[in-house]
XYZ file of C-alpha atoms in Angstrom:
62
model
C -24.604 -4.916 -22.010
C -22.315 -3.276 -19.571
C -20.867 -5.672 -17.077
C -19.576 -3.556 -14.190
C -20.337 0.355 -14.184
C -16.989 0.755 -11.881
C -14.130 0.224 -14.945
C -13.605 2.148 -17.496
C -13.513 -0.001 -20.118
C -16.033 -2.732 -21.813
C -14.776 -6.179 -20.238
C -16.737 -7.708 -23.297
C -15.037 -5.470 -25.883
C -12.380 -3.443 -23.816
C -14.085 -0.160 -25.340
C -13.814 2.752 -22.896
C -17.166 3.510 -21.824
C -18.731 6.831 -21.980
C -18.432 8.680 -18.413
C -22.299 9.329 -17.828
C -22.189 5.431 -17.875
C -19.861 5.079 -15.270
C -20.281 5.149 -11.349
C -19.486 8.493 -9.510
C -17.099 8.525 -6.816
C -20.079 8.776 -3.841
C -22.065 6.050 -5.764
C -19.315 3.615 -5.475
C -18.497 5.177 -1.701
C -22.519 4.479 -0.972
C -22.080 0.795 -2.690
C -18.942 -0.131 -0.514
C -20.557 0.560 2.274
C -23.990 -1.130 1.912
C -21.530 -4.497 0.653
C -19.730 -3.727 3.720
C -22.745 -3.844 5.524
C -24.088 -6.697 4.133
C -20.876 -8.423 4.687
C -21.165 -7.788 8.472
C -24.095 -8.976 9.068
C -23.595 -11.583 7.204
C -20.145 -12.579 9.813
C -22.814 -12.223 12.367
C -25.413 -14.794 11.646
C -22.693 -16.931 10.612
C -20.825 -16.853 14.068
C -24.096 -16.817 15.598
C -24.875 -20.144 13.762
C -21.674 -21.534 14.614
C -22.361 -20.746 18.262
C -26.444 -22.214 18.361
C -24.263 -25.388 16.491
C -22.143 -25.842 18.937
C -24.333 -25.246 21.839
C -26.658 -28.199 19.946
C -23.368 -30.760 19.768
C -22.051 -30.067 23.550
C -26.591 -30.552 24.698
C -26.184 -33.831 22.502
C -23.328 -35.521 23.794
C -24.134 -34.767 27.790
């Protein structure tokens, strides 16, 4: 079982992996940037919770 395609080496075993195993260079670039992605929108619904929360607590206590 290979753990993470990105190193080079087994973390199980620490045997280098064969290269046609391994991630290219633009299918790491294209998974950074969908986690990236996610990330953001992720910050966004957060803060936007945060905000709808403390719209709720300043309604409540007027």
């Amino acid at each position: 079982m290979i753990y993470n395609r990105r190193n080079k080496q087994c973390g199980f075993c620490g045997t280098e992996l064969p290269a046609e195993l391994l991630f290219t260079a633009a299918e790491i670039a294209v998974l950074d940037k969908a986690a990236a992605a996610a990330k953001e929108l992720h910050r966004q619904k957060q803060a936007k919770d945060d905000e709808e929360e403390e719209e709720r607590r300043a309604r409540a206590s007027s």
